[in-house]
mmCIF file of C-alpha atoms in Angstrom:
data_model
loop_
_atom_site.group_PDB
_atom_site.id
_atom_site.type_symbol
_atom_site.label_atom_id
_atom_site.label_comp_id
_atom_site.label_asym_id
_atom_site.label_seq_id
_atom_site.Cartn_x
_atom_site.Cartn_y
_atom_site.Cartn_z
ATOM 1 C CA MET A 1 102.375 183.107 108.124
ATOM 2 C CA ALA A 2 99.694 185.614 109.484
ATOM 3 C CA THR A 3 97.480 187.122 107.292
ATOM 4 C CA ARG A 4 95.417 190.263 107.748
ATOM 5 C CA ILE A 5 91.825 189.543 107.915
ATOM 6 C CA THR A 6 89.509 192.739 107.937
ATOM 7 C CA LYS A 7 86.560 193.511 109.871
ATOM 8 C CA ARG A 8 84.511 193.437 106.734
ATOM 9 C CA GLU A 9 85.659 189.981 105.671
ATOM 10 C CA VAL A 10 84.642 188.509 109.112
ATOM 11 C CA GLU A 11 81.253 190.078 108.905
ATOM 12 C CA ASN A 12 80.625 188.734 105.463
ATOM 13 C CA THR A 13 81.993 185.297 106.616
ATOM 14 C CA VAL A 14 79.619 185.148 109.512
ATOM 15 C CA ALA A 15 76.843 186.215 107.350
ATOM 16 C CA SER A 16 77.488 183.653 104.960
ATOM 17 C CA ALA A 17 77.463 180.744 107.584
ATOM 18 C CA GLY A 18 74.367 178.625 107.458
ATOM 19 C CA SER A 19 74.328 177.350 110.966
ATOM 20 C CA LYS A 20 75.938 178.001 114.366
ATOM 21 C CA PRO A 21 78.530 175.156 114.051
ATOM 22 C CA GLU A 22 79.524 176.567 110.644
ATOM 23 C CA THR A 23 79.979 180.130 112.293
ATOM 24 C CA ILE A 24 82.174 178.704 114.683
ATOM 25 C CA GLU A 25 84.216 176.756 112.038
ATOM 26 C CA TYR A 26 84.492 179.809 109.946
ATOM 27 C CA LEU A 27 85.522 181.998 112.761
ATOM 28 C CA GLY A 28 88.024 179.551 113.862
ATOM 29 C CA ALA A 29 89.433 179.130 110.110
ATOM 30 C CA LEU A 30 89.918 183.086 109.814
ATOM 31 C CA LEU A 31 91.368 183.195 113.457
ATOM 32 C CA GLY A 32 93.839 180.643 112.267
ATOM 33 C CA ARG A 33 95.021 182.638 109.191
ATOM 34 C CA ALA A 34 94.754 185.895 111.224
ATOM 35 C CA VAL A 35 97.247 184.380 113.706
ATOM 36 C CA GLY A 36 99.425 182.484 111.172
ATOM 37 C CA GLU A 37 99.125 179.437 113.385
ATOM 38 C CA ASP A 38 97.189 176.492 114.412
ATOM 39 C CA VAL A 39 93.998 177.479 116.855
ATOM 40 C CA VAL A 40 91.885 174.673 118.186
ATOM 41 C CA ILE A 41 88.376 174.872 118.842
ATOM 42 C CA VAL A 42 87.949 172.840 122.087
ATOM 43 C CA GLY A 43 85.268 172.508 124.796
ATOM 44 C CA GLY A 44 81.580 172.800 123.923
ATOM 45 C CA SER A 45 82.032 174.583 120.684
ATOM 46 C CA ALA A 46 84.255 171.614 119.608
ATOM 47 C CA ILE A 47 81.061 169.164 120.387
ATOM 48 C CA GLU A 48 78.774 171.619 118.816
ATOM 49 C CA ILE A 49 80.793 171.320 115.571
ATOM 50 C CA HIS A 50 81.086 167.387 115.890
ATOM 51 C CA THR A 51 77.455 167.068 116.395
ATOM 52 C CA SER A 52 76.352 169.463 113.650
ATOM 53 C CA GLY A 53 74.722 171.745 116.185
ATOM 54 C CA ARG A 54 72.637 169.034 117.988
ATOM 55 C CA THR A 55 74.437 170.340 121.241
ATOM 56 C CA ALA A 56 74.958 174.104 122.072
ATOM 57 C CA SER A 57 77.781 176.091 123.564
ATOM 58 C CA ALA A 58 77.777 179.364 125.033
ATOM 59 C CA ASP A 59 81.092 180.568 123.561
ATOM 60 C CA ILE A 60 84.040 179.630 121.370
ATOM 61 C CA ASP A 61 86.955 178.078 123.327
ATOM 62 C CA VAL A 62 90.052 178.619 121.507
ATOM 63 C CA ILE A 63 93.580 176.940 122.156
ATOM 64 C CA GLY A 64 96.277 179.004 120.426
ATOM 65 C CA PRO A 65 98.661 182.060 120.438
ATOM 66 C CA ARG A 66 96.674 184.311 123.037
ATOM 67 C CA ALA A 67 97.958 187.683 122.434
ATOM 68 C CA SER A 68 97.876 187.657 118.594
ATOM 69 C CA ALA A 69 94.368 186.123 118.765
ATOM 70 C CA ILE A 70 93.174 188.860 120.911
ATOM 71 C CA GLU A 71 94.571 191.254 118.717
ATOM 72 C CA ALA A 72 92.945 189.896 115.627
ATOM 73 C CA VAL A 73 89.314 189.676 117.194
ATOM 74 C CA GLU A 74 89.555 193.270 118.590
ATOM 75 C CA SER A 75 90.168 194.503 115.230
ATOM 76 C CA TRP A 76 87.158 192.614 114.347
ATOM 77 C CA GLY A 77 85.016 194.582 116.753
ATOM 78 C CA PHE A 78 85.199 192.199 119.665
ATOM 79 C CA VAL A 79 85.479 193.871 123.298
ATOM 80 C CA ARG A 80 86.738 192.444 126.315
ATOM 81 C CA ALA A 81 84.226 191.349 129.107
ATOM 82 C CA GLY A 82 86.188 189.984 131.804
ATOM 83 C CA ARG A 83 87.849 186.802 130.653
ATOM 84 C CA ILE A 84 85.999 186.764 127.179
ATOM 85 C CA TRP A 85 85.938 188.795 124.149
ATOM 86 C CA ARG A 86 82.562 189.543 122.783
ATOM 87 C CA ARG A 87 80.909 191.000 119.956
ATOM 88 C CA GLU A 88 77.423 191.990 121.346
ATOM 89 C CA ASP A 89 75.617 192.556 118.023
ATOM 90 C CA TRP A 90 76.528 188.863 117.002
ATOM 91 C CA GLY A 91 76.044 187.394 120.707
ATOM 92 C CA ILE A 92 79.545 185.641 120.019
ATOM 93 C CA ASP A 93 82.153 185.231 122.606
ATOM 94 C CA PHE A 94 85.665 184.112 122.434
ATOM 95 C CA ASP A 95 87.413 182.403 125.375
ATOM 96 C CA PHE A 96 91.346 182.405 124.534
ATOM 97 C CA LEU A 97 92.529 179.570 126.826
ATOM 98 C CA GLY A 98 96.339 179.923 125.869
ATOM 99 C CA GLU A 99 98.475 177.665 123.951
ATOM 100 C CA HIS A 100 98.578 174.623 126.261
ATOM 101 C CA MET A 101 96.016 172.017 125.235
ATOM 102 C CA THR A 102 95.029 169.346 127.399
ATOM 103 C CA GLY A 103 94.498 166.836 124.600
ATOM 104 C CA SER A 104 96.122 165.483 121.767
ATOM 105 C CA ARG A 105 96.868 167.660 118.822
ATOM 106 C CA SER A 106 97.219 164.585 116.564
ATOM 107 C CA LYS A 107 93.913 163.524 117.410
ATOM 108 C CA THR A 108 92.606 166.884 116.496
ATOM 109 C CA VAL A 109 89.973 166.795 113.443
ATOM 110 C CA LEU A 110 91.054 169.158 110.566
ATOM 111 C CA ARG A 111 87.748 170.339 109.121
ATOM 112 C CA GLU A 112 87.868 172.007 105.783
ATOM 113 C CA THR A 113 85.911 175.219 105.231
ATOM 114 C CA PRO A 114 85.379 177.767 102.473
ATOM 115 C CA TYR A 115 87.485 180.060 104.470
ATOM 116 C CA GLY A 116 90.501 177.621 105.424
ATOM 117 C CA PRO A 117 90.926 174.581 107.435
ATOM 118 C CA VAL A 118 90.276 174.669 111.193
ATOM 119 C CA ARG A 119 91.192 172.274 113.887
ATOM 120 C CA VAL A 120 88.815 170.811 116.395
ATOM 121 C CA LEU A 121 89.433 168.970 119.488
ATOM 122 C CA GLY A 122 89.493 165.300 119.029
ATOM 123 C CA TYR A 123 86.502 162.853 119.810
ATOM 124 C CA GLU A 124 88.347 160.968 122.403
ATOM 125 C CA ASP A 125 89.366 164.114 124.432
ATOM 126 C CA SER A 126 86.088 165.633 123.912
ATOM 127 C CA LEU A 127 84.403 162.753 125.415
ATOM 128 C CA VAL A 128 86.726 162.220 128.320
ATOM 129 C CA LYS A 129 86.510 165.938 129.214
ATOM 130 C CA ARG A 130 82.590 165.460 129.514
ATOM 131 C CA PHE A 131 83.281 162.338 131.731
ATOM 132 C CA VAL A 132 85.537 164.336 133.792
ATOM 133 C CA GLU A 133 82.944 167.264 134.241
ATOM 134 C CA LEU A 134 80.486 164.889 135.063
ATOM 135 C CA LYS A 135 82.454 162.949 137.707
ATOM 136 C CA TYR A 136 84.649 165.684 139.170
ATOM 137 C CA TRP A 137 82.648 169.018 139.055
ATOM 138 C CA PRO A 138 79.453 169.800 140.598
ATOM 139 C CA THR A 139 76.915 170.384 137.939
ATOM 140 C CA ALA A 140 73.237 171.644 137.944
ATOM 141 C CA PRO A 141 70.778 169.170 136.827
ATOM 142 C CA ASP A 142 70.157 170.888 133.294
ATOM 143 C CA TRP A 143 73.728 171.247 132.617
ATOM 144 C CA ARG A 144 74.294 167.551 133.611
ATOM 145 C CA ALA A 145 71.503 166.693 131.070
ATOM 146 C CA ASP A 146 73.257 168.782 128.370
ATOM 147 C CA LEU A 147 76.562 166.751 129.348
ATOM 148 C CA ILE A 148 74.842 163.372 129.056
ATOM 149 C CA ARG A 149 73.238 164.363 125.669
ATOM 150 C CA GLN A 150 76.801 165.688 124.369
ATOM 151 C CA ILE A 151 78.086 162.067 125.450
ATOM 152 C CA GLN A 152 75.494 160.241 123.896
ATOM 153 C CA PHE A 153 75.625 162.108 120.462
ATOM 154 C CA LEU A 154 79.485 161.594 120.257
ATOM 155 C CA LEU A 155 79.142 158.037 121.212
ATOM 156 C CA GLU A 156 76.625 157.502 118.451
ATOM 157 C CA ASP A 157 78.537 159.302 115.832
ATOM 158 C CA TYR A 158 82.110 158.509 116.484
ATOM 159 C CA GLY A 159 82.096 155.338 118.833
ATOM 160 C CA ASP A 160 83.075 153.026 116.265
ATOM 161 C CA SER A 161 85.866 155.198 114.811
ATOM 162 C CA LEU A 162 87.766 156.105 118.170
ATOM 163 C CA ASP A 163 91.234 155.488 118.731
ATOM 164 C CA GLU A 164 90.608 152.858 121.636
ATOM 165 C CA GLU A 165 94.280 152.946 122.864
ATOM 166 C CA TYR A 166 94.356 156.711 123.322
ATOM 167 C CA LEU A 167 90.882 156.524 124.520
ATOM 168 C CA ALA A 168 91.891 154.167 127.620
ATOM 169 C CA PHE A 169 95.115 156.018 128.126
ATOM 170 C CA VAL A 170 93.192 159.115 128.952
ATOM 171 C CA ALA A 171 90.261 157.580 130.528
ATOM 172 C CA LYS A 172 92.710 155.717 133.095
ATOM 173 C CA ARG A 173 94.834 158.893 133.319
ATOM 174 C CA ASP A 174 91.845 160.972 134.317
ATOM 175 C CA GLY A 175 89.995 158.263 136.345
ATOM 176 C CA VAL A 176 86.817 157.933 134.238
ATOM 177 C CA VAL A 177 87.251 154.314 132.878
ATOM 178 C CA ASP A 178 84.097 153.357 135.012
ATOM 179 C CA ILE A 179 82.058 156.024 133.581
ATOM 180 C CA LEU A 180 83.197 155.461 130.026
ATOM 181 C CA ALA A 181 82.426 151.814 130.412
ATOM 182 C CA ASP A 182 78.822 152.530 131.729
ATOM 183 C CA PHE A 183 78.065 154.863 128.794
ATOM 184 C CA ARG A 184 79.346 152.411 126.105
ATOM 185 C CA GLU A 185 77.206 149.731 127.733
ATOM 186 C CA ARG A 186 74.068 151.971 127.788
ATOM 187 C CA ARG A 187 74.821 152.816 124.127
ATOM 188 C CA SER A 188 74.811 149.129 123.207
ATOM 189 C CA ARG A 189 71.761 148.389 124.863
ATOM 190 C CA SER A 190 69.982 151.534 123.136
ATOM 191 C CA VAL A 191 71.293 150.393 119.782
ATOM 192 C CA GLU A 192 69.804 147.096 120.460
ATOM 193 C CA ARG A 193 66.422 148.409 121.335
ATOM 194 C CA ARG A 194 66.347 150.565 118.279
ATOM 195 C CA ASP A 195 67.222 147.850 116.129
ATOM 196 C CA GLU A 196 64.432 145.525 117.394
ATOM 197 C CA MET B 1 98.507 174.578 108.060
ATOM 198 C CA PRO B 2 100.483 171.210 108.023
ATOM 199 C CA LEU B 3 98.614 168.340 109.325
ATOM 200 C CA PRO B 4 99.941 167.176 112.661
ATOM 201 C CA VAL B 5 101.890 163.717 112.251
ATOM 202 C CA ASP B 6 101.251 161.088 114.749
ATOM 203 C CA PRO B 7 104.741 159.667 115.542
ATOM 204 C CA TYR B 8 103.157 156.072 115.308
ATOM 205 C CA LEU B 9 102.401 156.587 111.531
ATOM 206 C CA ALA B 10 105.598 158.469 110.846
ATOM 207 C CA ALA B 11 107.578 155.654 112.216
ATOM 208 C CA LEU B 12 105.422 152.970 110.564
ATOM 209 C CA PHE B 13 105.316 154.592 107.099
ATOM 210 C CA GLY B 14 108.901 155.734 107.288
ATOM 211 C CA SER B 15 108.404 159.343 106.355
ATOM 212 C CA GLU B 16 106.452 162.325 107.519
ATOM 213 C CA THR B 17 105.694 163.606 103.943
ATOM 214 C CA ARG B 18 104.187 160.220 102.973
ATOM 215 C CA VAL B 19 101.968 160.078 106.102
ATOM 216 C CA ARG B 20 100.698 163.720 105.081
ATOM 217 C CA THR B 21 100.041 162.460 101.645
ATOM 218 C CA LEU B 22 98.070 159.602 102.912
ATOM 219 C CA ALA B 23 96.090 161.253 105.319
ATOM 220 C CA PRO B 24 93.755 163.113 103.057
ATOM 221 C CA LEU B 25 93.324 160.152 101.117
ATOM 222 C CA ALA B 26 92.576 157.939 103.836
ATOM 223 C CA ASN B 27 89.980 160.329 105.328
ATOM 224 C CA SER B 28 88.278 161.312 101.899
ATOM 225 C CA PRO B 29 85.044 159.663 100.808
ATOM 226 C CA GLU B 30 86.370 160.261 97.057
ATOM 227 C CA PRO B 31 89.493 160.180 95.040
ATOM 228 C CA LEU B 32 91.469 163.497 95.346
ATOM 229 C CA THR B 33 93.614 165.470 92.988
ATOM 230 C CA ALA B 34 97.297 165.811 94.040
ATOM 231 C CA TYR B 35 96.613 169.565 94.086
ATOM 232 C CA ARG B 36 93.779 169.028 96.645
ATOM 233 C CA ILE B 37 96.311 166.570 98.664
ATOM 234 C CA ALA B 38 98.854 169.299 98.640
ATOM 235 C CA ALA B 39 96.546 171.899 99.751
ATOM 236 C CA LEU B 40 94.817 169.738 102.627
ATOM 237 C CA SER B 41 98.319 168.380 103.896
ATOM 238 C CA ASP B 42 100.445 171.440 103.248
ATOM 239 C CA VAL B 43 103.006 169.389 101.366
ATOM 240 C CA ASN B 44 104.668 170.768 98.296
ATOM 241 C CA ARG B 45 102.827 169.473 95.172
ATOM 242 C CA ILE B 46 106.079 168.054 93.621
ATOM 243 C CA LYS B 47 106.743 166.068 96.889
ATOM 244 C CA VAL B 48 103.003 164.733 96.790
ATOM 245 C CA TYR B 49 103.555 163.597 93.266
ATOM 246 C CA ALA B 50 106.676 161.856 94.061
ATOM 247 C CA GLU B 51 105.142 160.121 97.038
ATOM 248 C CA LEU B 52 101.984 159.183 94.897
ATOM 249 C CA ALA B 53 104.138 157.476 92.259
ATOM 250 C CA LYS B 54 106.041 155.552 95.081
ATOM 251 C CA LEU B 55 102.616 154.567 96.633
ATOM 252 C CA ALA B 56 101.112 153.550 93.318
ATOM 253 C CA ARG B 57 104.196 151.446 92.499
ATOM 254 C CA ALA B 58 103.608 149.712 95.799
ATOM 255 C CA GLY B 59 99.878 149.010 95.222
ATOM 256 C CA VAL B 60 98.954 151.243 98.166
ATOM 257 C CA VAL B 61 97.336 154.072 95.901
ATOM 258 C CA ARG B 62 95.703 153.987 92.452
ATOM 259 C CA GLU B 63 95.570 156.751 89.905
ATOM 260 C CA ARG B 64 92.410 157.121 87.895
ATOM 261 C CA PRO B 65 91.167 159.527 85.152
ATOM 262 C CA GLY B 66 89.354 162.441 86.510
ATOM 263 C CA GLY B 67 88.709 164.542 83.047
ATOM 264 C CA PRO B 68 90.678 166.246 80.621
ATOM 265 C CA HIS B 69 94.341 166.660 81.910
ATOM 266 C CA ARG B 70 93.259 165.501 85.409
ATOM 267 C CA SER B 71 94.167 162.646 87.486
ATOM 268 C CA LEU B 72 92.389 161.517 90.631
ATOM 269 C CA TRP B 73 94.134 159.416 93.343
ATOM 270 C CA GLU B 74 92.559 156.977 95.717
ATOM 271 C CA LEU B 75 93.680 154.871 98.540
ATOM 272 C CA ILE B 76 93.008 151.301 98.035
ATOM 273 C CA ASP B 77 94.165 149.575 101.068
ATOM 274 C CA ASP B 78 91.465 149.416 103.568
ATOM 275 C CA ASP B 79 93.659 148.575 106.396
ATOM 276 C CA VAL B 80 95.677 151.493 105.677
ATOM 277 C CA ARG B 81 92.670 153.624 105.606
ATOM 278 C CA ARG B 82 91.610 152.191 109.052
ATOM 279 C CA ILE B 83 95.108 152.974 110.552
ATOM 280 C CA PHE B 84 94.891 156.435 109.443
ATOM 281 C CA ARG B 85 91.315 157.388 110.328
ATOM 282 C CA ARG B 86 92.224 156.333 114.192
ATOM 283 C CA ARG B 87 95.073 158.558 114.085
ATOM 284 C CA ILE B 88 94.732 161.511 111.661
ATOM 285 C CA ARG B 89 91.331 162.967 111.027
ATOM 286 C CA VAL B 90 90.345 165.165 108.325
ATOM 287 C CA PHE B 91 86.755 166.037 107.657
ATOM 288 C CA TRP B 92 85.204 167.787 104.510
ATOM 289 C CA SER B 93 82.085 169.471 104.226
ATOM 290 C CA GLU B 94 80.690 166.960 101.571
ATOM 291 C CA GLU B 95 81.144 163.998 103.835
ATOM 292 C CA ARG B 96 79.353 165.998 106.504
ATOM 293 C CA ALA B 97 76.530 166.780 104.080
ATOM 294 C CA ARG B 98 76.250 163.143 103.071
ATOM 295 C CA SER B 99 76.223 161.601 106.372
ATOM 296 C CA GLU B 100 74.088 164.100 108.076
ATOM 297 C CA PRO B 101 70.485 162.588 107.402
ATOM 298 C CA ASP B 102 71.500 159.384 108.934
ATOM 299 C CA ARG B 103 73.105 161.132 111.893
ATOM 300 C CA ALA B 104 70.008 163.194 112.394
ATOM 301 C CA ARG B 105 67.731 160.119 112.417
ATOM 302 C CA ARG B 106 69.911 158.411 114.980
ATOM 303 C CA ALA B 107 69.763 161.754 117.084
ATOM 304 C CA ARG B 108 65.905 161.703 117.016
ATOM 305 C CA GLU B 109 65.883 158.191 118.235
ATOM 306 C CA ILE B 110 68.234 159.197 121.093
ATOM 307 C CA LEU B 111 66.175 162.013 121.886
ATOM 308 C CA ALA B 112 62.798 159.843 121.996
ATOM 309 C CA GLU B 113 64.344 157.883 124.768
ATOM 310 C CA PRO B 114 64.426 159.126 128.224
ATOM 311 C CA LEU B 115 67.423 160.776 129.313
ATOM 312 C CA PRO B 116 69.553 158.131 131.009
ATOM 313 C CA GLU B 117 69.749 158.436 134.723
ATOM 314 C CA ILE B 118 73.111 158.710 135.912
ATOM 315 C CA ASP B 119 73.931 157.729 139.584
ATOM 316 C CA LEU B 120 77.349 159.513 140.167
ATOM 317 C CA SER B 121 77.634 157.908 143.301
ATOM 318 C CA LYS B 122 78.436 154.629 141.515
ATOM 319 C CA TYR B 123 81.863 156.226 140.395
ATOM 320 C CA PRO B 124 83.749 156.587 143.552
ATOM 321 C CA VAL B 125 86.121 159.684 143.698
ATOM 322 C CA ASP B 126 89.599 159.151 144.762
ATOM 323 C CA PRO B 127 90.632 162.550 146.555
ATOM 324 C CA ALA B 128 94.215 162.523 145.084
ATOM 325 C CA LYS B 129 92.942 161.639 141.452
ATOM 326 C CA ALA B 130 90.380 164.529 141.664
ATOM 327 C CA ALA B 131 92.798 166.961 142.881
ATOM 328 C CA GLU B 132 95.164 166.164 139.975
ATOM 329 C CA VAL B 133 92.279 166.102 137.252
ATOM 330 C CA ARG B 134 90.837 169.451 138.529
ATOM 331 C CA ALA B 135 94.076 171.000 138.338
ATOM 332 C CA ARG B 136 94.464 169.844 134.960
ATOM 333 C CA TYR B 137 91.038 170.899 133.701
ATOM 334 C CA ALA B 138 90.437 174.008 135.963
ATOM 335 C CA LYS B 139 90.751 176.708 133.195
ATOM 336 C CA GLU B 140 88.368 174.874 130.948
ATOM 337 C CA PHE B 141 85.645 173.987 133.579
ATOM 338 C CA GLU B 142 85.672 177.089 135.943
ATOM 339 C CA ARG B 143 83.434 179.430 134.360
ATOM 340 C CA PRO B 144 83.378 182.915 135.186
ATOM 341 C CA PRO B 145 80.078 184.709 135.507
ATOM 342 C CA GLU B 146 80.414 186.252 131.999
ATOM 343 C CA LYS B 147 80.326 182.977 130.356
ATOM 344 C CA GLY B 148 76.663 182.382 131.683
ATOM 345 C CA PRO B 149 74.589 179.738 130.086
ATOM 346 C CA SER B 150 72.022 182.328 128.954
ATOM 347 C CA ARG B 151 74.002 182.797 125.617
ATOM 348 C CA LYS B 152 73.764 179.064 124.776
ATOM 349 C CA ASP B 153 70.482 179.364 122.873
ATOM 350 C CA GLY B 154 71.298 180.606 119.384
ATOM 351 C CA TRP B 155 73.248 183.693 118.154
ATOM 352 C CA ARG B 156 72.221 186.703 116.739
ATOM 353 C CA ARG B 157 74.143 187.601 113.524
ATOM 354 C CA GLY B 158 74.576 190.956 111.998
#
């Protein structure tokens, strides 16, 4: 059931966040309550949450009911700027990607916040999407370096608790089995070096 | 918001309510009250108590005293815990805080090493697969100008 979240409540929530990943989580939680349905944080902001801010994202990519999400953030002072909704004084952008999620909802991570729970794209889907972007999209060197670090941090923190069957399925579907294997091998060697 | 239920787990454990009751326990570093389990799983508390009673009789969970008029529940089967953690993830702020120093240390070790040199030419691209994948992810990866990278480095807050 949707709940009316006032602009003041959102402003107080953002002020209470201790970090950028927390801000993303808190806004995601409020947005979910405002629209009365699951929203899922995806993309770079999902990875920023998973890595506790060691990687950075430009905006908050959201999967969820688009119309009601837009209505909610506009009531919070966000203004449309092309495809995104922006609150200039916070430097926060939302990108509403619609309700179709390229990834598994059951693999999303439910993160508890003081403002309610928020769903974040799962580790396997986050990894595969970064492999996909590396392999299939032209990327500038600095962005490529960011992608590599995101992959390294995700594998380091979650590499031992991945759903291997699902990861293999998605990697095969998206043609990134080779690059996944390479990064895992690099991680193994890196861990060996650090343990010496 | 109810936890999503993996159909594999629902089939294995015979009940979505049971899966939703076990998921917070499997993901928690500490025992939980039934109230907390119900809040996290969005299952009616009476149903949670009923499931916990069945699971306790079967030796899957255990009840512990948690203070005056308060019980805590914990999952005692590590195999069940591992199965759940691979399929339903719930993350609490307490666990994040506890694991953060170790994660930060490992991140510093990674950053101390040179960035891996990735030779993308080693990963041949099949044109048909590329077209399929690009269609699948187009909306996420095609960034309009207003999503510029200049906003990545920190936010201002009011």
